[in-house]
Coordinates of C-alpha atoms in Angstrom, one line a residue:
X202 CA 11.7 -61.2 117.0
X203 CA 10.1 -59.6 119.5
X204 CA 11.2 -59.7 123.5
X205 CA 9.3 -58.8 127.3
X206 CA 11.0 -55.3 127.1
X207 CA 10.3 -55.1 130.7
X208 CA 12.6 -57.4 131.4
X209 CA 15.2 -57.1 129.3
X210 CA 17.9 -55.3 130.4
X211 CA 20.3 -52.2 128.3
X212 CA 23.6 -54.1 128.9
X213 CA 24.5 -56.8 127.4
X214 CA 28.0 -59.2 127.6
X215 CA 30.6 -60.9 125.3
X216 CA 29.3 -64.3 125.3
X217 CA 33.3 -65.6 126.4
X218 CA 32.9 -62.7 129.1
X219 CA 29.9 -64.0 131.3
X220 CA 30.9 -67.6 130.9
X221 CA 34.1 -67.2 132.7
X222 CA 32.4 -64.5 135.1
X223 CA 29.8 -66.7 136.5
X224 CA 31.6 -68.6 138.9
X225 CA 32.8 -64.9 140.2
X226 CA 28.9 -63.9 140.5
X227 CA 28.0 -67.2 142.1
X228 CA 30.5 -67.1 144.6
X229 CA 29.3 -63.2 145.3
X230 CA 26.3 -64.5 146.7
X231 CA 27.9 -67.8 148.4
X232 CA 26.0 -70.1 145.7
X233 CA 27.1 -72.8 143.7
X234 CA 27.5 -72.9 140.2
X235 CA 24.4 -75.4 140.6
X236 CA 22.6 -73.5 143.0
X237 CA 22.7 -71.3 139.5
X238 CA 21.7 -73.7 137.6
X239 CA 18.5 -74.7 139.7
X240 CA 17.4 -71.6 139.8
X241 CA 17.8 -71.3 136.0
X242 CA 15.6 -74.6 135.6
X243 CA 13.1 -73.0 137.7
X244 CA 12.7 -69.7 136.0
X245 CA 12.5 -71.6 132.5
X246 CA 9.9 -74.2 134.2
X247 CA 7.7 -70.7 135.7
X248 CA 7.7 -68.8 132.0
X249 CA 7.0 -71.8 130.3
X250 CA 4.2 -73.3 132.0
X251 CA 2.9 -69.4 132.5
X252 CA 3.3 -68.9 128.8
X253 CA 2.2 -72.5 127.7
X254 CA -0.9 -73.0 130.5
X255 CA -2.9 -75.9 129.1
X256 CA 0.2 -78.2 127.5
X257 CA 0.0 -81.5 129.4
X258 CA 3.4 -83.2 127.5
X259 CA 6.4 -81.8 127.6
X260 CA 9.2 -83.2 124.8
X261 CA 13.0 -81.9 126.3
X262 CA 15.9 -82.3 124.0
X263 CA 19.1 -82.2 126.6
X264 CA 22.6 -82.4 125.4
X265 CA 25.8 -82.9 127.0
X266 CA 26.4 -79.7 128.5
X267 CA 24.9 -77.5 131.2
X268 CA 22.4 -76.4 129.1
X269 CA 21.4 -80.1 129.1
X270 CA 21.3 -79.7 132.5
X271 CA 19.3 -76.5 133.1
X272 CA 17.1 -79.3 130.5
X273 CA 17.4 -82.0 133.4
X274 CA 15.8 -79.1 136.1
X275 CA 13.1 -78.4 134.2
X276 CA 11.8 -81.8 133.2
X277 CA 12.1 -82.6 136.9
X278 CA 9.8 -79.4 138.0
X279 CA 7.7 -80.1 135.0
X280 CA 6.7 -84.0 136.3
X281 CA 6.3 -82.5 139.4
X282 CA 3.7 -80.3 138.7
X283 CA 1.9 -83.6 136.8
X284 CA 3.0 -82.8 133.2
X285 CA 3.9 -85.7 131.0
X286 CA 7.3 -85.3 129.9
X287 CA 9.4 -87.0 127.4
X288 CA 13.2 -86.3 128.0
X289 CA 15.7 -87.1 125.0
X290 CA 19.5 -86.3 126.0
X291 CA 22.3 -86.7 124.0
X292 CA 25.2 -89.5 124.2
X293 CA 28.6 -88.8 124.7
X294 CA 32.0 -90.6 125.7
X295 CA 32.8 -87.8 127.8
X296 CA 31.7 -87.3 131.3
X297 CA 28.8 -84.8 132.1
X298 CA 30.2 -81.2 133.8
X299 CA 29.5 -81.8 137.4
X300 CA 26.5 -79.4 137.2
X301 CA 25.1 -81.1 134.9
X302 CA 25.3 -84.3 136.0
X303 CA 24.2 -83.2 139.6
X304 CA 21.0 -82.2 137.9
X305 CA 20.3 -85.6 135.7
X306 CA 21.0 -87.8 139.0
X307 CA 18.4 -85.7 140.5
X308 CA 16.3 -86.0 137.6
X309 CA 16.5 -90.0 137.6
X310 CA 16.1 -90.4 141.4
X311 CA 12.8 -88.1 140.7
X312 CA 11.7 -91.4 138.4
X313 CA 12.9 -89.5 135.6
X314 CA 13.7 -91.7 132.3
X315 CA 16.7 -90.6 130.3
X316 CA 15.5 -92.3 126.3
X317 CA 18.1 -91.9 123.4
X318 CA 18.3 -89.6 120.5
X319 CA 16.1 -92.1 118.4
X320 CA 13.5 -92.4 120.0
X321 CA 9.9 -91.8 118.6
X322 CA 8.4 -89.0 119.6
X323 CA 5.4 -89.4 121.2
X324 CA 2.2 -87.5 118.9
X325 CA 0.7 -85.8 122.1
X326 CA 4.0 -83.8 122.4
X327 CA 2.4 -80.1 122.7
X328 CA 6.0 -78.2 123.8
X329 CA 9.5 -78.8 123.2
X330 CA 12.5 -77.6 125.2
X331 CA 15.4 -77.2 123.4
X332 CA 18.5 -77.5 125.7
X333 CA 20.8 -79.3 123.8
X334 CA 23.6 -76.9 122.8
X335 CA 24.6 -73.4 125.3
X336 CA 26.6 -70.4 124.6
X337 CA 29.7 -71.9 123.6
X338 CA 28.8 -73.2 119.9
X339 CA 32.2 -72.2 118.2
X340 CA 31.1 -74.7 115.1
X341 CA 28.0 -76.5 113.0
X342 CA 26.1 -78.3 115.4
X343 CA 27.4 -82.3 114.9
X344 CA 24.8 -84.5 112.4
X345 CA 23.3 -86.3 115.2
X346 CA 22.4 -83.2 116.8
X347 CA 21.7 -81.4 113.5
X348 CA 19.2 -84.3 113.4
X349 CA 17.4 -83.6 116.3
X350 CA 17.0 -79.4 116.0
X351 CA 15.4 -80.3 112.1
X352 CA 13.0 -82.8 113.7
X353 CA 12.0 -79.5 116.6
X354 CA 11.9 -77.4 113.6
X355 CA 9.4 -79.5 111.8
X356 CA 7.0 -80.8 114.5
X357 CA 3.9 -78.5 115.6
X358 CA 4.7 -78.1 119.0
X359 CA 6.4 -75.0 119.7
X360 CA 10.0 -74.6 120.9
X361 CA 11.0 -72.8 124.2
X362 CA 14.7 -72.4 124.2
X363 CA 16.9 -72.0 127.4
X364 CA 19.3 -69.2 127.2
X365 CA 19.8 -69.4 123.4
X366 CA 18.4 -71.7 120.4
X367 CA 20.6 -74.0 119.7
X368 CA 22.8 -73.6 116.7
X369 CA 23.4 -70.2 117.1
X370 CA 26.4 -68.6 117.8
X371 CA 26.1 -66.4 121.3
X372 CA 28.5 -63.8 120.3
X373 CA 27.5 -63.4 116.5
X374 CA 24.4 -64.1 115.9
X375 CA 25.4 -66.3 113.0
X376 CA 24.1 -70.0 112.4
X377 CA 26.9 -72.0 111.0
X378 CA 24.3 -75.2 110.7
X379 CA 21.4 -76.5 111.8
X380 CA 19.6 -73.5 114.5
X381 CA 16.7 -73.9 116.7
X382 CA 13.8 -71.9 115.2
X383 CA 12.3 -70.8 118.5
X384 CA 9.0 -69.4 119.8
X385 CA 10.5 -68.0 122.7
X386 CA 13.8 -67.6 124.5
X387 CA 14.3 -67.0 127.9
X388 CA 18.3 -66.1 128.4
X389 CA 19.6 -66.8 132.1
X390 CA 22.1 -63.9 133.9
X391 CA 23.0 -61.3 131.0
X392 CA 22.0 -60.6 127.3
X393 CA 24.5 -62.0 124.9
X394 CA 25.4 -60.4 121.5
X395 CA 24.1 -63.0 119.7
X396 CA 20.3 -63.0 120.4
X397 CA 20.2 -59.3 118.9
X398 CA 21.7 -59.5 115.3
X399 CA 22.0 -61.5 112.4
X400 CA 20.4 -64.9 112.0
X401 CA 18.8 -64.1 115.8
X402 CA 16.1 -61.9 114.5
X403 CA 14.7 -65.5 112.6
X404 CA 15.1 -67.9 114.7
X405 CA 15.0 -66.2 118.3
X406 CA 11.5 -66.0 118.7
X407 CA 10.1 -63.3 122.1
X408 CA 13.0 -62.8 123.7
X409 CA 12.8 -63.5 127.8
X410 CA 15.8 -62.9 130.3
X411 CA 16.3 -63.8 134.1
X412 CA 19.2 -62.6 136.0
X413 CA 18.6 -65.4 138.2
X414 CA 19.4 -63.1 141.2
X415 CA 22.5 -61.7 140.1
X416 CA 21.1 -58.2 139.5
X417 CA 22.9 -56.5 141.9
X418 CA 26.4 -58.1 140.7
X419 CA 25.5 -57.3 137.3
X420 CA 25.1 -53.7 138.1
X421 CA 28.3 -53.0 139.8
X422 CA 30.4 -54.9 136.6
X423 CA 31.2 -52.5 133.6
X424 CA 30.3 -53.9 129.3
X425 CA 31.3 -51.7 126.6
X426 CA 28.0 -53.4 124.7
X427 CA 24.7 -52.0 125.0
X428 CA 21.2 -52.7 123.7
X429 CA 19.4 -49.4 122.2
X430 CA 15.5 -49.2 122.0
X431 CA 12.5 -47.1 122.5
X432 CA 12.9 -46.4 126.0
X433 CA 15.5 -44.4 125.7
X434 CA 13.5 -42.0 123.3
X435 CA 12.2 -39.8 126.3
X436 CA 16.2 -39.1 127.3
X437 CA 17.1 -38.2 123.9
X438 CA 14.5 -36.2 122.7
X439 CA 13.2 -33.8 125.4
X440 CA 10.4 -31.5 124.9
X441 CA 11.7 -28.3 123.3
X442 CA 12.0 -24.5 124.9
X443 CA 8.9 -23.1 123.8
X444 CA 11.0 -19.6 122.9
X445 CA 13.4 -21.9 121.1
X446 CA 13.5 -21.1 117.1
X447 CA 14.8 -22.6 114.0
X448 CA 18.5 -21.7 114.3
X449 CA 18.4 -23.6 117.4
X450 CA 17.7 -26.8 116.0
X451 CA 20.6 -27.2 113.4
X452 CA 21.3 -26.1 110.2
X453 CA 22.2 -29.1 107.5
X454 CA 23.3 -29.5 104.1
X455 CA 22.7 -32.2 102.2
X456 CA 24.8 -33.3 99.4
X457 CA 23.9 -35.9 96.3
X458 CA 21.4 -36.5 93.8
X459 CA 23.2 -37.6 90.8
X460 CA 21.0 -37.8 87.5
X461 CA 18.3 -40.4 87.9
X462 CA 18.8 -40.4 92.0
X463 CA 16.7 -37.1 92.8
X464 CA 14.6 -39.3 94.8
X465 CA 17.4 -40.5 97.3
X466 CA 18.8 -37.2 98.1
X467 CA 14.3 -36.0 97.9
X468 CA 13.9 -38.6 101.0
X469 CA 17.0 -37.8 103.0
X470 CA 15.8 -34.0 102.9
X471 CA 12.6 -34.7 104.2
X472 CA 13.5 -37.4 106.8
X473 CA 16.1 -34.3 108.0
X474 CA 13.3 -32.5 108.5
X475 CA 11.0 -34.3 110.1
X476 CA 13.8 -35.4 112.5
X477 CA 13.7 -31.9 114.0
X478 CA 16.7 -30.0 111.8
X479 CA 15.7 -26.1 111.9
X480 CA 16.6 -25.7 108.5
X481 CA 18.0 -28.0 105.5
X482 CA 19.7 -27.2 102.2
X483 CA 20.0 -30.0 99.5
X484 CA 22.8 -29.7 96.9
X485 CA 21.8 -31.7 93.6
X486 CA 21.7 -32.0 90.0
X487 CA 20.2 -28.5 88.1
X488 CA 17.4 -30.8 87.1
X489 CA 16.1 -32.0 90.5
X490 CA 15.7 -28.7 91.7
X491 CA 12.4 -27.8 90.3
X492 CA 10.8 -31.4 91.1
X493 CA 12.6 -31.9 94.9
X494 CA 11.2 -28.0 96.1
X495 CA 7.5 -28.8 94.9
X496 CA 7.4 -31.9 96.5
X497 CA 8.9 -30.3 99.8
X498 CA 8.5 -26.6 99.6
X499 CA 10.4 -26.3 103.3
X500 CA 13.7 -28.1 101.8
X501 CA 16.4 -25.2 100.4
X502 CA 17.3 -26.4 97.0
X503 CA 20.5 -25.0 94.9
X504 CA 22.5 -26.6 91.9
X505 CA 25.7 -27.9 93.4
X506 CA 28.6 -26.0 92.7
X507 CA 31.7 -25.1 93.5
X508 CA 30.7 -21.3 94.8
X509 CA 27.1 -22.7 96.4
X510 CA 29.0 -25.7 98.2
X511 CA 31.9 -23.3 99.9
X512 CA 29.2 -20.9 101.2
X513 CA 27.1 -23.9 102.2
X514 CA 29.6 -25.8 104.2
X515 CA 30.4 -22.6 105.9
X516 CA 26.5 -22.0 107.2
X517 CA 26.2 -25.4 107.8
X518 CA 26.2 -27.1 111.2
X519 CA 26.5 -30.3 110.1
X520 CA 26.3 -31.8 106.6
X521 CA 25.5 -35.2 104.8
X522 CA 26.9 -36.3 101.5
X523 CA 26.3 -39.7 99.7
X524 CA 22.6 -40.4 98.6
X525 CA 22.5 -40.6 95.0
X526 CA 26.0 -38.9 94.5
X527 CA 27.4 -41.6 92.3
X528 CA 30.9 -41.9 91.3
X529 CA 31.5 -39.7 88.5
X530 CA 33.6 -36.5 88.5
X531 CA 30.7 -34.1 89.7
X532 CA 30.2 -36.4 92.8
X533 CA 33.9 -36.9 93.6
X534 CA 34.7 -33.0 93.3
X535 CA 32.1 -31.9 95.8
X536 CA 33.0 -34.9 98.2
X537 CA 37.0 -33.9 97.9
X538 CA 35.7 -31.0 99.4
X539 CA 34.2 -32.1 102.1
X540 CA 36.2 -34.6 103.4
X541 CA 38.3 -31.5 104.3
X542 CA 35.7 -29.5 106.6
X543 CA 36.3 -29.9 110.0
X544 CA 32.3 -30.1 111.2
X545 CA 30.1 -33.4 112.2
X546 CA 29.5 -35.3 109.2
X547 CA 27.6 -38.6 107.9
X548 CA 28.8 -40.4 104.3
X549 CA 26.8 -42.7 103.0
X550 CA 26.2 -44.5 100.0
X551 CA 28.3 -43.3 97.0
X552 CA 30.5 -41.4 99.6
X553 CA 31.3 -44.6 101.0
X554 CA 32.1 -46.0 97.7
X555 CA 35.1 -43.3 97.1
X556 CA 35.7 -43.9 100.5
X557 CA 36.5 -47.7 100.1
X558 CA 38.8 -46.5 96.7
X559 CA 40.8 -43.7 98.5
X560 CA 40.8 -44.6 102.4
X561 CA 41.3 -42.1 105.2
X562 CA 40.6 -41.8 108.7
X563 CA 38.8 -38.5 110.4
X564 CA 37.1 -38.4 113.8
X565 CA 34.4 -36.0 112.8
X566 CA 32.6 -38.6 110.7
X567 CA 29.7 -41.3 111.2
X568 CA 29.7 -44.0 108.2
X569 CA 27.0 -45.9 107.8
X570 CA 27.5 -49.1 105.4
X571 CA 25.3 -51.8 104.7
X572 CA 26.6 -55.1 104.7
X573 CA 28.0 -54.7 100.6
X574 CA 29.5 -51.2 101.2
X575 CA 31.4 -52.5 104.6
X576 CA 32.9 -55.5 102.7
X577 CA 34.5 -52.7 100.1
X578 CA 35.3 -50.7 102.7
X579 CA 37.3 -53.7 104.3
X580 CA 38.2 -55.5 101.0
X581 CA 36.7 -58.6 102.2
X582 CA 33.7 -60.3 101.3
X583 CA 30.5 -59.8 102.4
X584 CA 29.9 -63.4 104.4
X585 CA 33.0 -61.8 106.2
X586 CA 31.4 -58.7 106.8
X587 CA 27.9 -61.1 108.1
X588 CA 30.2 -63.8 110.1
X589 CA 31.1 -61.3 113.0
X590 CA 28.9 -57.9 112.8
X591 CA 30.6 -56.5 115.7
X592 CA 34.3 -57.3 114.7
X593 CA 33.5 -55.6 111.6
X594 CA 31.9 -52.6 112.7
X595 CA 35.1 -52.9 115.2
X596 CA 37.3 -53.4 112.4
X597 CA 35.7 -50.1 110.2
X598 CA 36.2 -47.6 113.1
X599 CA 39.7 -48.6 113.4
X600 CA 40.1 -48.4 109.9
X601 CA 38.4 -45.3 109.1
X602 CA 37.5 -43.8 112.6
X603 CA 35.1 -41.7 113.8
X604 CA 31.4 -43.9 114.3
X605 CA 30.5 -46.3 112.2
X606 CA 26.7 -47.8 111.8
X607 CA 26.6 -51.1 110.4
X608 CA 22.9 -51.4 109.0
X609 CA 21.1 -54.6 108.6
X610 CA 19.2 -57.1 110.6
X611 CA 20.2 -56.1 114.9
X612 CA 22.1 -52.7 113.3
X613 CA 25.4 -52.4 115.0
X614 CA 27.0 -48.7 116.2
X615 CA 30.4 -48.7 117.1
X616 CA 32.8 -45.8 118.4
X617 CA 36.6 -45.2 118.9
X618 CA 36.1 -44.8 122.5
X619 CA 35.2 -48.8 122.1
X620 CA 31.9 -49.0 123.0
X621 CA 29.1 -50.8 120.7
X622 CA 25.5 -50.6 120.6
X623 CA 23.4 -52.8 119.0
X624 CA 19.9 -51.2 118.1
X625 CA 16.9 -53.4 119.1
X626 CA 14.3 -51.6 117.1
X627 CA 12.8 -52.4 113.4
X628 CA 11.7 -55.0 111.2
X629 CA 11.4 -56.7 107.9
X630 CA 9.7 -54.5 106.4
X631 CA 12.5 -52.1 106.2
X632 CA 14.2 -53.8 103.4
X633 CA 13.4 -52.0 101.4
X634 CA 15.2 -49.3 98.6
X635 CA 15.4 -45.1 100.4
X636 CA 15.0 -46.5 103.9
X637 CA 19.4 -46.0 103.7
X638 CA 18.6 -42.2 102.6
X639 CA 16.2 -41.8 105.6
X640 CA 18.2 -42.7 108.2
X641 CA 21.7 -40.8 107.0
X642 CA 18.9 -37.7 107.0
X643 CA 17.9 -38.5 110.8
X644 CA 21.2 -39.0 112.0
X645 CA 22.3 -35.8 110.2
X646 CA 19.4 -33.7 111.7
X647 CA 20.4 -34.8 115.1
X648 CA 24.3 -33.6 114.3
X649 CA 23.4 -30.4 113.4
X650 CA 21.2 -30.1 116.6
X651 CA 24.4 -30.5 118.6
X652 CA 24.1 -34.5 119.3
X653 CA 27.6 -36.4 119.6
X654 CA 28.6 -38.3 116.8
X655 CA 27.6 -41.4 118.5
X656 CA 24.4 -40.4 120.7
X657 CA 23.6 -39.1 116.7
X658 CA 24.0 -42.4 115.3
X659 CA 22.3 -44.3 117.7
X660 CA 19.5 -42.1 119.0
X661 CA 18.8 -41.8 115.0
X662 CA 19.0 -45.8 114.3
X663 CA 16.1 -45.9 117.3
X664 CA 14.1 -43.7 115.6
X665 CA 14.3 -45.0 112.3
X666 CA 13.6 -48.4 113.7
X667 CA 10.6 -47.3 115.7
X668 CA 9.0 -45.4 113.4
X669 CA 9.0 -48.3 111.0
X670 CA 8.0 -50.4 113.5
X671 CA 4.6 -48.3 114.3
X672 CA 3.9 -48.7 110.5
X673 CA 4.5 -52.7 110.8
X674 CA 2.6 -52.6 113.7
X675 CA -0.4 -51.1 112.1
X676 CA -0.3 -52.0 108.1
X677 CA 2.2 -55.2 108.7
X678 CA 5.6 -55.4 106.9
X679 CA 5.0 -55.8 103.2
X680 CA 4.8 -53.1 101.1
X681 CA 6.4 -50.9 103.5
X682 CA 8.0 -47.4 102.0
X683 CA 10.4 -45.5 103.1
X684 CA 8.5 -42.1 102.5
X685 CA 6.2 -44.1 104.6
X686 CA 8.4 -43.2 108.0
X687 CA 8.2 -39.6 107.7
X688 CA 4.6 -40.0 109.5
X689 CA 5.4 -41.8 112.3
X690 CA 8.9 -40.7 113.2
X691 CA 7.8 -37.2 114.1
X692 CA 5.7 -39.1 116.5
X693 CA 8.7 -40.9 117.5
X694 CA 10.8 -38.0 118.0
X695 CA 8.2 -36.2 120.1
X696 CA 7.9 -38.9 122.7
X697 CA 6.1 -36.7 125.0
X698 CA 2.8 -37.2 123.3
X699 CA 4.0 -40.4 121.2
X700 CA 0.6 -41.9 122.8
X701 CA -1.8 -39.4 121.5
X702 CA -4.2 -41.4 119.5
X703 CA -3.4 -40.6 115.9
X704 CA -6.4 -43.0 114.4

């Protein structure tokens, strides 16, 4: 998924939210809800044509809804301008909303023809609209409109969706059924929750928003969501004193590296470092010593134990503990241990493991599950964990407190304070094994440099994200390393020169 970052604003609404403020924001400006609604059609009709210059038939699925009849504005505006259009709209026993229905009288006194769901789709269609379901799919689309989105899916022509494909769920992201795979979506007033995780980043297409005029309501209302991407780089990461020196930039300890996992707790050491920390220590197995300080000569390496830990949580500003611990006694001593040091902290991995087996709750503490570990952590499965990203992540800070990063496809931060973030940055080609490790050593370099446990978490999801995304952009997704981020992310994190050509 990609979107018109330009346009696409930071804040972003509970899907039940907006739909009950509209009316409010209408009536702010003395319009109708289908002075709204034209002006919805219009912006759709604009982009598309702008996008989608030289298609001549125009194929608009409407259902039974007002998304139907945004659907109803554009097909009007679209034979207007001499396009051939072909408008399909769904039958129901129930009576249009008066929007809607406003907007298919005017369609049919335009000479509009309304044909049914059946109807043969004519071969010259070059651009579908998809308006048949809005924001408030609760359920699996119904078989006879199931029927229609796989027949959009399969044709050639591509699919401009108004305000969301249809199918998915606005405030989940999930797809219970047949979804809309769409080229592009253009969402009307505010961002929903939904077009920025789970099943959105497949079927979403290049994400488009207009606030239809609303801007200045929407800036005077309050969201505890937010959308987090590489714009905000320059705020977080500032240029640096030039008399500044490395106790100014954090001191970490790292803690992990079980036999056979010197590589995880390798990569979270390095990603530390190339995050900015001053200086890093990295407490492992005797045997990884030797092989983790040739490979990284700037990491601090010691045999964890009991004496090296105590003096190493003392010096420390800020420590991570998880990567490659595993679960036996060596692991569980060190992390009983921490758990008990009052300092910024990230678990991860094995850490979170324990965690799920003897649950507590401590402020000073980001978490940072993927999708498996959050359903142990919650004793649920993971489809649960997948059905509601945001409830879950929600559902862990309450649980467990502190801030809890829920990785995966649209990652989701959430604090106690009750904001969320989602994190609009990365791609496909990040699923792959250590990229975990390298973000729990990002978001650790950016505690010890003093960040909030928060601003840490999401600042360091960015990054991650970005820096992956400068590989894809380059070399494509597949094949895509983890070690492979430690190049671009200290471009990322110095995004005072990030456009220094670096051929």
């Amino acid at each position: 998924m990609t979107r018109n970052s330009a346009s696409i604003p930071h804040s972003v609404w509970a899907a039940d939210d907006l739909r009950r403020a509209e009316k409010e924001a209408a009536d702010s400006l003395g319009m109708t809800l289908f002075e709204l609604m034209l002006r919805a059609g219009d912006a759709a009709f604009t982009l598309a044509r702008e996008i989608y210059p030289t298609t001549s038939h125009w194929l608009i699925l409407c259902g039974h809804g007002n998304n139907g009849g945004d659907g109803y504005v554009v097909a009007r505006l679209a034979q207007a301008a001499g396009i051939n259009v072909t408008l399909l709209a769904q039958e129901s026993d129930k009576p249009l909303p008066e929007e809607a229905h406003a907007a298919r009288e005017a369609w049919l006194n335009a000479g509009g023809v309304i044909h049914s769901p059946q109807t043969v789709w004519p071969e010259e269609t070059d651009l579908i609209i998809d308006a048949l379901l809005g924001t408030g799919l609760q359920s699996a689309p119904r078989e006879n409109i199931a029927r229609l989105i796989e027949l959009a899916n399969l044709h050639s022509a591509p699919i401009f969706a108004l305000d969301i494909p249809s199918g998915l769920n606005a405030q989940t992201g999930t797809a219970p059924g047949a979804v809309i795979h769409a080229a592009h979506t253009l969402t009307f007033i505010a961002l929903k929750p939904g077009l920025l995780t789970g099943k959105a980043r497949d079927v979403v297409g290049r994400l488009h928003h207009h606030a239809l005029g609303l801007e200045r309501w929407l800036e005077a209302q309050t969201t505890d969501i937010y959308r987090a991407d590489v714009s905000q780089l320059a705020a977080w990461f500032p240029p640096r004193r030039p008399t500044s020196h490395k106790g100014d930039h954090g001191k970490l300890v790292i803690i992990g590296g079980d036999h056979g996992t010197a590589g995880a707790i390798r990569m979270t050491g390095e990603a530390a470092l190339r995050a900015g920390a001053g200086l890093v220590r990295v407490l492992t197995r005797i045997e990884n010593v030797a092989p983790i300080i040739t490979a990284r000569p700037e990491l601090m390496v010691h045999e964890l134990t009991p004496d090296i830990l105590d003096e190493s949580l003392q010096w420390a500003d800020a420590v991570v503990i998880g990567p490659g611990l595993g679960q036996s006694a060596w692991g569980k001593q060190a992390l009983r241990k921490v758990e008990n040091v009052n300092k910024p902290m990230l678990w991860d991995a094995d850490a979170l493991n324990l965690l799920a087996i003897n649950p507590d709750k401590r402020h000073n503490r980001v978490l940072t599950p993927h999708p498996g570990e959050a359903a142990r952590l919650l004793n649920c499965r993971i489809t649960e964990i997948e059905a509601d990203r945001l409830l879950s992540a929600q559902r862990l800070v309450k649980r467990y407190g502190g801030v809890v990063v829920l990785k995966g496809a649209g990652t989701v931060a959430a604090c106690e304070a009750g904001a969320i973030t989602l994190i609009d940055a990365g791609n496909a080609g990040m699923a792959s094994g250590g990229m975990g490790d390298v973000l729990s050593g990002i978001i650790g370099a950016l505690l010890g440099q003093a960040f909030s446990l928060y601003d840490a978490a999401c600042a360091g999801c960015v990054a991650h994200g970005a820096a992956a995304d400068e590989l894809a952009a380059r070399f494509g997704t597949r094949g895509m390393l983890a070690t492979d981020l430690f190049s671009t992310l200290r471009r990322v994190v110095n995004p005072d020169v990030i456009d220094v050509d670096h051929d």
